[in-house]
Structure formats: structure tokens, C-alpha cells
């Protein structure tokens, strides 16, 4: 289960990554929560090629436009492109040396080894509840109708 919001500390540098295709209220909510818990928030945008490889579908909005959209949000201090050289928590940490990585709790079970790895380096991996009422998948389905 996702960590209780009251137990999450405050960090200097935070990091979160995702596709952020068809940007919606769920994306905004998690970015707001991340910024509440760090002074400087780096947001990784998964490249078109990485997304196509991992999700077996190409984003509707291209990576440059997604970076522009996310970069214009007041909670975001820096946007980086995430591709095959920096897509894992370990690779991202080696590049950005963040104090905490944030993630939706829909990935909590699969990232426990990475959480331990980050903690061994003085960093953390914090999970926030996934916004179930809206998702890019649901938006894609609505657009098909």
C-alpha cells in the first residue's frame, strides 16, 4: 500500500518519470504531491521510442510537446528526456543524484528491489496513490468512441 502522506518527509531534490501523454488531472495531482515534498522537482518524460517499446503503443503527443507541457507546470523545476540510457531508478539516480524518487503505487510491488537500492545510497522511493478516476488509457478509450 502507498505510504501514508503524514509519514513522507521533505527532500531537497525529487524525481518522477512517466509518459504524461494526454496530460490530465491525475498527472497534475501527482506532480503537485511531489512538489509538496521536495524543494526541486525533476520530471522525466519517457521518450516516444521507450514508450512504444514498453507499452507497445506510441504516445498520441510527441515527446517534445509532452516535455513542453510538463515543463510549463509550476510544480516542475526541470524536465529531462528518459530513454534507454536512464530509464531505471538506478540509472536515473546515477545521473541526477536525487534524494527521493516518487512513483504511483501501481508500481509499488515491482520496484521494491530498486527502493532498497536507493535507500542503500541515502535516497528513497516514495509511492503515491494512483488516480483511478482518470487515466490516459481511459482517455484513449473515450476518444475511440
CSV table of C-alpha atoms in Angstrom, one decimal:
chain,number,residue,atom,x,y,z
A,1,UNK,CA,0.0,0.0,0.0
A,2,UNK,CA,1.2,3.5,-0.6
A,3,UNK,CA,2.9,5.3,2.2
A,4,UNK,CA,0.8,7.5,4.5
A,5,UNK,CA,1.1,11.1,3.4
A,6,UNK,CA,1.9,12.2,7.0
A,7,UNK,CA,5.0,9.9,7.1
A,8,UNK,CA,6.6,11.3,4.0
A,9,UNK,CA,9.4,13.7,4.8
A,10,UNK,CA,10.7,16.7,2.9
A,11,UNK,CA,13.5,16.3,0.5
A,12,UNK,CA,15.9,18.6,-1.4
A,13,UNK,CA,15.7,17.0,-4.9
A,14,UNK,CA,12.9,14.9,-6.1
A,15,UNK,CA,12.5,12.9,-9.3
A,16,UNK,CA,9.5,11.3,-11.0
A,17,UNK,CA,9.2,9.9,-14.5
A,18,UNK,CA,6.4,8.9,-16.8
A,19,UNK,CA,4.9,9.2,-20.2
A,20,UNK,CA,2.5,12.1,-19.4
A,21,UNK,CA,0.6,11.5,-22.7
A,22,UNK,CA,-2.8,13.3,-22.9
A,23,UNK,CA,-2.0,15.2,-19.8
A,24,UNK,CA,-4.8,15.1,-17.3
A,25,UNK,CA,-5.8,15.9,-13.7
A,26,UNK,CA,-4.2,12.7,-12.4
A,27,UNK,CA,-0.8,13.8,-13.8
A,28,UNK,CA,-1.3,17.2,-12.2
A,29,UNK,CA,-2.2,15.7,-8.9
A,30,UNK,CA,0.9,13.6,-8.6
A,31,UNK,CA,3.2,16.4,-9.7
A,32,UNK,CA,1.6,18.7,-7.0
A,33,UNK,CA,2.1,16.0,-4.4
A,34,UNK,CA,5.7,15.5,-5.4
A,35,UNK,CA,6.5,19.2,-5.2
A,36,UNK,CA,4.9,19.4,-1.7
A,37,UNK,CA,7.7,17.0,-0.6
A,38,UNK,CA,10.7,18.5,-2.3
A,39,UNK,CA,12.4,21.8,-3.0
A,40,UNK,CA,13.4,20.9,-6.5
A,41,UNK,CA,11.4,18.6,-8.8
A,42,UNK,CA,12.9,16.9,-11.8
A,43,UNK,CA,10.4,15.2,-14.1
A,44,UNK,CA,11.5,12.6,-16.6
A,45,UNK,CA,9.4,12.3,-19.8
A,46,UNK,CA,9.6,8.8,-21.3
A,47,UNK,CA,10.7,9.1,-25.0
A,48,UNK,CA,8.4,8.0,-27.8
A,49,UNK,CA,10.7,5.0,-28.5
A,50,UNK,CA,10.9,3.9,-24.9
A,51,UNK,CA,7.1,4.2,-24.5
A,52,UNK,CA,6.5,2.3,-27.7
A,53,UNK,CA,8.8,-0.5,-26.6
A,54,UNK,CA,7.5,-0.8,-23.0
A,55,UNK,CA,3.8,-0.1,-23.6
A,56,UNK,CA,3.5,-1.4,-27.2
A,57,UNK,CA,1.9,1.8,-28.3
A,58,UNK,CA,3.2,5.2,-29.4
A,59,UNK,CA,2.1,8.3,-27.4
A,60,UNK,CA,-0.5,10.5,-29.0
A,61,UNK,CA,1.5,13.6,-28.1
A,62,UNK,CA,5.2,13.5,-29.2
A,63,UNK,CA,8.0,13.7,-26.6
A,64,UNK,CA,9.0,17.3,-27.4
A,65,UNK,CA,5.4,18.6,-26.9
A,66,UNK,CA,5.0,16.5,-23.7
A,67,UNK,CA,8.2,18.0,-22.4
A,68,UNK,CA,6.9,21.5,-23.2
A,69,UNK,CA,3.6,20.8,-21.5
A,70,UNK,CA,5.1,19.3,-18.3
A,71,UNK,CA,7.8,21.9,-18.2
A,72,UNK,CA,5.3,24.7,-18.1
A,73,UNK,CA,3.7,23.4,-14.9
A,74,UNK,CA,4.6,25.5,-11.8
A,75,UNK,CA,5.5,22.4,-9.7
A,76,UNK,CA,8.2,21.3,-12.2
A,77,UNK,CA,11.7,22.7,-11.9
A,78,UNK,CA,13.4,20.7,-14.6
A,79,UNK,CA,12.3,18.3,-17.4
A,80,UNK,CA,14.6,15.6,-18.8
A,81,UNK,CA,14.0,13.1,-21.6
A,82,UNK,CA,14.1,9.5,-20.4
A,83,UNK,CA,15.2,6.9,-22.9
A,84,UNK,CA,17.1,3.6,-22.8
A,85,UNK,CA,20.2,5.1,-21.1
A,86,UNK,CA,18.4,6.5,-18.0
A,87,UNK,CA,15.1,4.6,-17.6
A,88,UNK,CA,15.7,2.6,-14.5
A,89,UNK,CA,15.8,4.2,-11.0
A,90,UNK,CA,19.4,3.2,-10.7
A,91,UNK,CA,20.4,4.8,-13.9
A,92,UNK,CA,18.4,7.9,-13.2
A,93,UNK,CA,19.9,8.2,-9.7
A,94,UNK,CA,23.4,8.0,-11.1
A,95,UNK,CA,22.7,10.9,-13.5
A,96,UNK,CA,20.5,13.2,-11.2
A,97,UNK,CA,21.5,12.2,-7.6
A,98,UNK,CA,18.0,12.9,-6.3
A,99,UNK,CA,17.1,12.4,-2.6
A,100,UNK,CA,13.8,10.8,-3.5
A,101,UNK,CA,12.1,9.2,-6.4
A,102,UNK,CA,8.3,9.4,-6.5
A,103,UNK,CA,6.1,6.9,-8.2
A,104,UNK,CA,2.4,5.9,-8.4
A,105,UNK,CA,1.6,3.0,-6.1
A,106,UNK,CA,0.5,0.9,-9.2
A,107,UNK,CA,4.3,0.2,-9.5
A,108,UNK,CA,5.0,-0.4,-5.8
A,109,UNK,CA,5.3,-4.2,-5.9
A,110,UNK,CA,7.7,-4.3,-8.9
A,111,UNK,CA,10.0,-1.6,-7.6
A,112,UNK,CA,10.9,-3.0,-4.1
A,113,UNK,CA,14.4,-4.0,-5.2
A,114,UNK,CA,15.0,-0.5,-6.6
A,115,UNK,CA,13.7,1.0,-3.4
A,116,UNK,CA,16.2,-0.9,-1.3
A,117,UNK,CA,19.0,0.0,-3.8
A,118,UNK,CA,18.1,3.7,-3.5
A,119,UNK,CA,17.9,3.5,0.3
A,120,UNK,CA,21.4,2.0,0.5
A,121,UNK,CA,22.6,5.2,-1.2
A,122,UNK,CA,20.8,7.5,1.1
A,123,UNK,CA,17.9,8.2,-1.2
A,124,UNK,CA,14.3,7.0,-1.1
A,125,UNK,CA,11.4,5.8,-3.2
A,126,UNK,CA,8.0,7.1,-2.2
A,127,UNK,CA,4.7,5.8,-3.7
A,128,UNK,CA,1.6,8.0,-4.0
A,129,UNK,CA,-1.9,6.6,-4.6
A,130,UNK,CA,-2.7,6.1,-8.3
A,131,UNK,CA,-5.6,8.3,-9.5
A,132,UNK,CA,-8.1,5.7,-10.6
A,133,UNK,CA,-10.9,8.0,-11.9
A,134,UNK,CA,-8.8,9.3,-14.8
A,135,UNK,CA,-6.0,7.8,-16.9
A,136,UNK,CA,-4.5,8.1,-20.3
A,137,UNK,CA,-5.9,4.6,-21.2
A,138,UNK,CA,-9.4,5.8,-20.3
A,139,UNK,CA,-9.0,8.9,-22.3
A,140,UNK,CA,-7.8,6.9,-25.3
A,141,UNK,CA,-10.9,4.7,-25.0
A,142,UNK,CA,-13.2,7.7,-24.9
A,143,UNK,CA,-11.5,9.2,-28.0
A,144,UNK,CA,-12.1,5.9,-29.9
A,145,UNK,CA,-15.9,6.2,-29.2
